[in-house]
Tab-separated table of C-alpha atoms in Angstrom:
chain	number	residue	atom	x	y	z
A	1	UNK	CA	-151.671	24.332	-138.620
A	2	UNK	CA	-149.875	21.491	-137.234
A	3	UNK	CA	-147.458	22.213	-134.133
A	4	UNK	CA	-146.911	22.759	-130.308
A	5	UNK	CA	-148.165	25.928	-128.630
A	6	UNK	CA	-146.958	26.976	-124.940
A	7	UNK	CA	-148.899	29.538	-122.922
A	8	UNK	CA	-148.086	32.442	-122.058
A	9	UNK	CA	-145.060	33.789	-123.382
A	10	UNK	CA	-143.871	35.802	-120.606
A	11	UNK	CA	-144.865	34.926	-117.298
A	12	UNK	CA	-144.173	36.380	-113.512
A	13	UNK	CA	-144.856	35.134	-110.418
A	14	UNK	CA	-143.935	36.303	-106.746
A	15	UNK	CA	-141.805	33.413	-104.701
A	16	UNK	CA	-143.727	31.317	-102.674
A	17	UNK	CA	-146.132	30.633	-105.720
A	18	UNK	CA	-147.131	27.700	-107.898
A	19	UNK	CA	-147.783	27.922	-111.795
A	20	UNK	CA	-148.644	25.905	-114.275
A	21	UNK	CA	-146.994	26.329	-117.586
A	22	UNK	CA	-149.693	24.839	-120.896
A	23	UNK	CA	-148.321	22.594	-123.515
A	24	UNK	CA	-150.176	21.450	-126.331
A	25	UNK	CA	-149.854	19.859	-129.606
A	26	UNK	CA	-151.569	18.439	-131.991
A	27	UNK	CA	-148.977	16.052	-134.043
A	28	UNK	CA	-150.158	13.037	-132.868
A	29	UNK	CA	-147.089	12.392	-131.160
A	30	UNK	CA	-147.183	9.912	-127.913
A	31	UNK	CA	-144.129	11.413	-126.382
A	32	UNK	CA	-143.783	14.907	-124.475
A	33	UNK	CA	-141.073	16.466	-123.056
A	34	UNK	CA	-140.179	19.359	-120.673
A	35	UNK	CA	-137.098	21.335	-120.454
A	36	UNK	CA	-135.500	24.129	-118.622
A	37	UNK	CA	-132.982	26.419	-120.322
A	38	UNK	CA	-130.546	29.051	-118.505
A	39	UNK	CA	-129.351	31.681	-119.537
A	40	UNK	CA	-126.282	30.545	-122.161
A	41	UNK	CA	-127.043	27.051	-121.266
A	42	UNK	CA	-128.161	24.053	-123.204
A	43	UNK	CA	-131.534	22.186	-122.546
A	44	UNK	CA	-131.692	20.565	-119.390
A	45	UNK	CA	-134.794	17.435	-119.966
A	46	UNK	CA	-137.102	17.704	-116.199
A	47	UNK	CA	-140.249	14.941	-117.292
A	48	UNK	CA	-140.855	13.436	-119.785
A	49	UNK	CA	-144.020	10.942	-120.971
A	50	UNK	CA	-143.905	8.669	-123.749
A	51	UNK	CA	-147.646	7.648	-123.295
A	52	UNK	CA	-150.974	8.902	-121.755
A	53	UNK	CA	-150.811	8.737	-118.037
A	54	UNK	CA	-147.328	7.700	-117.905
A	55	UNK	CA	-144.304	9.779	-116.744
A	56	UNK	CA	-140.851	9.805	-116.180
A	57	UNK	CA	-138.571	12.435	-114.170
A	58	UNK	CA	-135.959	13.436	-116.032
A	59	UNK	CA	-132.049	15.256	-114.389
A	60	UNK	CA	-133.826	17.964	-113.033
A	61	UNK	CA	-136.853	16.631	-111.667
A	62	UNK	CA	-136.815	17.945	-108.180
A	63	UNK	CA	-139.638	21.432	-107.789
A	64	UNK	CA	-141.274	20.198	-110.812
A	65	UNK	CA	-144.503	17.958	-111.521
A	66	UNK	CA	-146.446	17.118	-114.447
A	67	UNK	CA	-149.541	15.249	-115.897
A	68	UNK	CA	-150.597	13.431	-119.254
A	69	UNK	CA	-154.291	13.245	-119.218
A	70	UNK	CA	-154.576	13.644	-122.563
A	71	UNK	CA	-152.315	12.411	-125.311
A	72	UNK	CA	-152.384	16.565	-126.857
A	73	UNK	CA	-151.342	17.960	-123.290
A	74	UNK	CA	-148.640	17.758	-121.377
A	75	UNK	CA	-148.726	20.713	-118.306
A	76	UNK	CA	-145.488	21.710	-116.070
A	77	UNK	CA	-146.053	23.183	-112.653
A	78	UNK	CA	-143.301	24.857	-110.856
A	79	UNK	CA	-144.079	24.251	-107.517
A	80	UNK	CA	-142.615	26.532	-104.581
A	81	UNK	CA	-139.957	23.868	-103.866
A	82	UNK	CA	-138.010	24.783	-106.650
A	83	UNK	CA	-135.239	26.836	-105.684
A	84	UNK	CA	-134.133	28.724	-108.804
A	85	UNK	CA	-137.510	28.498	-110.820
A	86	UNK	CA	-136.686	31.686	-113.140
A	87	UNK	CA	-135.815	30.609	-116.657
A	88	UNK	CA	-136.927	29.768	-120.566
A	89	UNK	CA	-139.525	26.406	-120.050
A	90	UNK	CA	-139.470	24.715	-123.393
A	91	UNK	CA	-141.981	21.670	-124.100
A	92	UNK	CA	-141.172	18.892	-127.009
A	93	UNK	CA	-143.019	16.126	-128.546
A	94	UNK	CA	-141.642	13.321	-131.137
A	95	UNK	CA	-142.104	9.768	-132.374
A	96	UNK	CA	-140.066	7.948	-130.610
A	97	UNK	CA	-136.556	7.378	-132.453
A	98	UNK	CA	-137.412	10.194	-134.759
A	99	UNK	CA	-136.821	14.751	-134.138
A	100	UNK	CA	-138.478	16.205	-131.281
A	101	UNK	CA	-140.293	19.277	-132.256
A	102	UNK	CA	-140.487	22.237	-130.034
A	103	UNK	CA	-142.887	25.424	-129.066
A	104	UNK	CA	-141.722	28.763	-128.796
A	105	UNK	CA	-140.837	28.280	-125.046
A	106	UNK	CA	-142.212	30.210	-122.327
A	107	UNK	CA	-140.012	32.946	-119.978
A	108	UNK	CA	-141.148	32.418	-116.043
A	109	UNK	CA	-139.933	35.343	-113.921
A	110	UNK	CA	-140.085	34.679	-110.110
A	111	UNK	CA	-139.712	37.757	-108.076
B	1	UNK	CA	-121.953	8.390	-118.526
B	2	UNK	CA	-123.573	9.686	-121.268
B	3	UNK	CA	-122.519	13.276	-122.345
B	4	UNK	CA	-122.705	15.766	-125.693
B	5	UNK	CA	-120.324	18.546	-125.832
B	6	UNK	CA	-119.143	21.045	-128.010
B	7	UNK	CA	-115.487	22.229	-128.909
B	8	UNK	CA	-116.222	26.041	-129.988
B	9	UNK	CA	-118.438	28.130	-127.689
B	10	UNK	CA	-118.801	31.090	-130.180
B	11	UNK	CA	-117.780	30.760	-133.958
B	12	UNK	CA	-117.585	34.083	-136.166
B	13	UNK	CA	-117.510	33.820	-139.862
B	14	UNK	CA	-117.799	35.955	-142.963
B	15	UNK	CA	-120.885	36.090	-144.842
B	16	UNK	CA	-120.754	33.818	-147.478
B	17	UNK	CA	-118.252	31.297	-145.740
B	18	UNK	CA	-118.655	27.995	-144.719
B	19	UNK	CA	-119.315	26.890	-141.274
B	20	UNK	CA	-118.263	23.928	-139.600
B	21	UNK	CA	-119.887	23.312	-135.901
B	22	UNK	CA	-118.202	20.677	-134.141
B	23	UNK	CA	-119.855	18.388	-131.447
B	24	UNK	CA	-118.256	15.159	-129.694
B	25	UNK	CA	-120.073	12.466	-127.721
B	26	UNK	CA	-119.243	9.781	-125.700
B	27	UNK	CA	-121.783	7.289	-125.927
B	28	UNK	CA	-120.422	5.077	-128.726
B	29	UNK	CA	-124.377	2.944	-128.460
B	30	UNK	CA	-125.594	6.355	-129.134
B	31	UNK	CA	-127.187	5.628	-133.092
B	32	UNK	CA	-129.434	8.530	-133.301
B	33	UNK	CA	-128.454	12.308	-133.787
B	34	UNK	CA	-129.786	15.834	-134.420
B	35	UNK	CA	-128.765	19.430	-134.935
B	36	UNK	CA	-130.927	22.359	-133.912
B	37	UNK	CA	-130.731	26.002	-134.773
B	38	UNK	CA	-131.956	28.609	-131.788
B	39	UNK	CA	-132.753	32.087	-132.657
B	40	UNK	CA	-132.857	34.374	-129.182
B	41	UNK	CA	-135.884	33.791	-127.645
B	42	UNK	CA	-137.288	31.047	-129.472
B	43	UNK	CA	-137.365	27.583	-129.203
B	44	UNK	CA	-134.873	24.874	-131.245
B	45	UNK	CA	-135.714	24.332	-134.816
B	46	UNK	CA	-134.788	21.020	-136.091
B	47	UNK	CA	-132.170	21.371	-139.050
B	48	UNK	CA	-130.960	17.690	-140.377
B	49	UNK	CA	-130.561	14.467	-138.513
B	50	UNK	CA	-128.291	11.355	-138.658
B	51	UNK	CA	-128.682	7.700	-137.682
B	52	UNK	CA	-125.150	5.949	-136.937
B	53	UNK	CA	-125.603	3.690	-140.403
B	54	UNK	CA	-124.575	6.574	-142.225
B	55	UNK	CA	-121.528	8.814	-141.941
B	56	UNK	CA	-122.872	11.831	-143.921
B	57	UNK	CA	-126.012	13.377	-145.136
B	58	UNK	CA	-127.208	16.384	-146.722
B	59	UNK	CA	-130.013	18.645	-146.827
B	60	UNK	CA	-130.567	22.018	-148.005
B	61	UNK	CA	-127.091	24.470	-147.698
B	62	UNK	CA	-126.090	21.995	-144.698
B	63	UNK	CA	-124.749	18.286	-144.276
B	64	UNK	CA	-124.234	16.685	-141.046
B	65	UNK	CA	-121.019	14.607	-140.854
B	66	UNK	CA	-120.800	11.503	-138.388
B	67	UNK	CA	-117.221	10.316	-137.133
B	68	UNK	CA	-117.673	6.619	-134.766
B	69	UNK	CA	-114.830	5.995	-134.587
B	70	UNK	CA	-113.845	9.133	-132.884
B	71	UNK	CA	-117.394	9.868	-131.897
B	72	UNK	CA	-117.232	12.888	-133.651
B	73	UNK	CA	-120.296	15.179	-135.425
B	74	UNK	CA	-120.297	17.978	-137.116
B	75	UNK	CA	-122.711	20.407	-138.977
B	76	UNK	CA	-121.571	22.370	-142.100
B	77	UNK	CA	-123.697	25.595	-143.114
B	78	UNK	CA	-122.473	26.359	-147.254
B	79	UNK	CA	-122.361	30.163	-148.001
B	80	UNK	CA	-123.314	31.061	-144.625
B	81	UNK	CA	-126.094	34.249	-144.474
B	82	UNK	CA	-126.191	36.422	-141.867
B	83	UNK	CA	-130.083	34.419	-141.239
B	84	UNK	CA	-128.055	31.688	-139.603
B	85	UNK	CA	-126.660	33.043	-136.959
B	86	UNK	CA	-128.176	31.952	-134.431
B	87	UNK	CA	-127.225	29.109	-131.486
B	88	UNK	CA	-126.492	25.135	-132.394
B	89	UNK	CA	-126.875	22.331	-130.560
B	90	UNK	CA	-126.305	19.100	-131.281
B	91	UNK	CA	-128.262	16.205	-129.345
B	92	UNK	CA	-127.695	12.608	-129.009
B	93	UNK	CA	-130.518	9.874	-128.175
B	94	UNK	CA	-130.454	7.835	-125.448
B	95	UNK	CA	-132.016	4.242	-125.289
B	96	UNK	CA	-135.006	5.599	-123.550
B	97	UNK	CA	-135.273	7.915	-126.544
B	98	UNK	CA	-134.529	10.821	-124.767
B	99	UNK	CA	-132.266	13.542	-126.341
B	100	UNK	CA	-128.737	14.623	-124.345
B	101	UNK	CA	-127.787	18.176	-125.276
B	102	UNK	CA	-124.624	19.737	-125.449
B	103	UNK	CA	-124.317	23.238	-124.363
B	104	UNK	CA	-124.231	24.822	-127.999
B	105	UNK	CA	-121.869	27.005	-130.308
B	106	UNK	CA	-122.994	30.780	-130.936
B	107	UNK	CA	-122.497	30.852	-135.191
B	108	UNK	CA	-122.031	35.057	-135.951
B	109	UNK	CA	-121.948	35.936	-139.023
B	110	UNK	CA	-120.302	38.994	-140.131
B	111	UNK	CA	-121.575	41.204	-142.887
């Protein structure tokens, strides 16, 4: 089964706490993406990588960081800096110039 | 700069209607775009695409139409079933191949 999974589904934290959301696929795509979503809100792009060990920030950059060891992984960590960290995380991959598929998104709660 | 917005926040139709989901965009380089459907809770699905050489294309019960000269897109759902209601956005690609998303349009479709 070809796709992109993101783990866990739900997840909660207390404030003052670091995670690190998972995002996988195995597409063979060289880009990755990471968004934020609000509430009634449209998808906000915070890094992206369009190779291995390469990375850009994208508009929202700022409490977030990210690595690409691997071209299959892409992980987010919400650091402590981020102000408002509670929201929908969704990860994408594509071919360049072509759809960017999605996972089913993962729900951070910071209490 | 570069921006994709929508005209409709919330569009209720019969079942069995067509839809018509309107987007506008302002990057007239822009030659690359997409529609996704969001079900609550989930991530986007892609549902038909468009590259700015052609001005309409269909897929299964949808078509995308592309307007340049007004920089106008729209999606069209044919006998609309109560399956697709659901959030749309449309996105618009960016020279770094990044996607720009508008804020969406709410399709409900009444029994």
């Amino acid at each position: 089964d070809g796709g992109i999974t993101q783990s866990p589904k739900y997840l909660f934290r207390k404030e003052g706490q670091n995670v690190t959301l998972s995002c996988e696929q195995n597409l063979n795509h060289d880009a990755m993406y990471w968004y934020r979503q609000d509430p009634g809100q449209g998808l906000r792009l915070i890094y992206y990588s369009q190779i291995v060990n390469d990375f850009q920030k994208g508009d929202i950059a700022e409490g977030y960081s990210v690595s690409r060891e691997k071209k299959e992984s892409f992980p987010l960590t919400v650091t402590s800096a981020q102000k408002n960290p509670t929201a929908f995380y969704l990860c994408a991959s594509s071919t360049p110039a072509y759809e960017q598929y999605f996972g089913p998104g993962t729900r951070l709660t910071v209490t | 700069g570069e921006s994709v917005g929508l005209h409709l926040p919330t569009l209720s139709v019969q079942e069995g209607d067509n839809s018509i989901i309107n987007c506008a965009y302002s990057n007239s380089a822009s030659d690359y775009f997409i529609w996704y459907k969001q079900e609550s809770g989930k991530g986007p699905q892609f549902i038909i695409d468009i590259r700015s050489n052609m001005d309409k294309r269909q897929g299964q019960r949808v078509t995308v139409l592309l307007n340049k000269t007004v920089k106008h897109l729209s999606l069209q759902i044919a006998a609309t079933q109560p399956g697709d209601s659901a959030v749309y956005f449309c996105a618009e690609e960016d020279s770094s191949y990044k996607l720009i998303f508008g804020s969406g349009t709410r399709l409900l479709v009444r029994p």
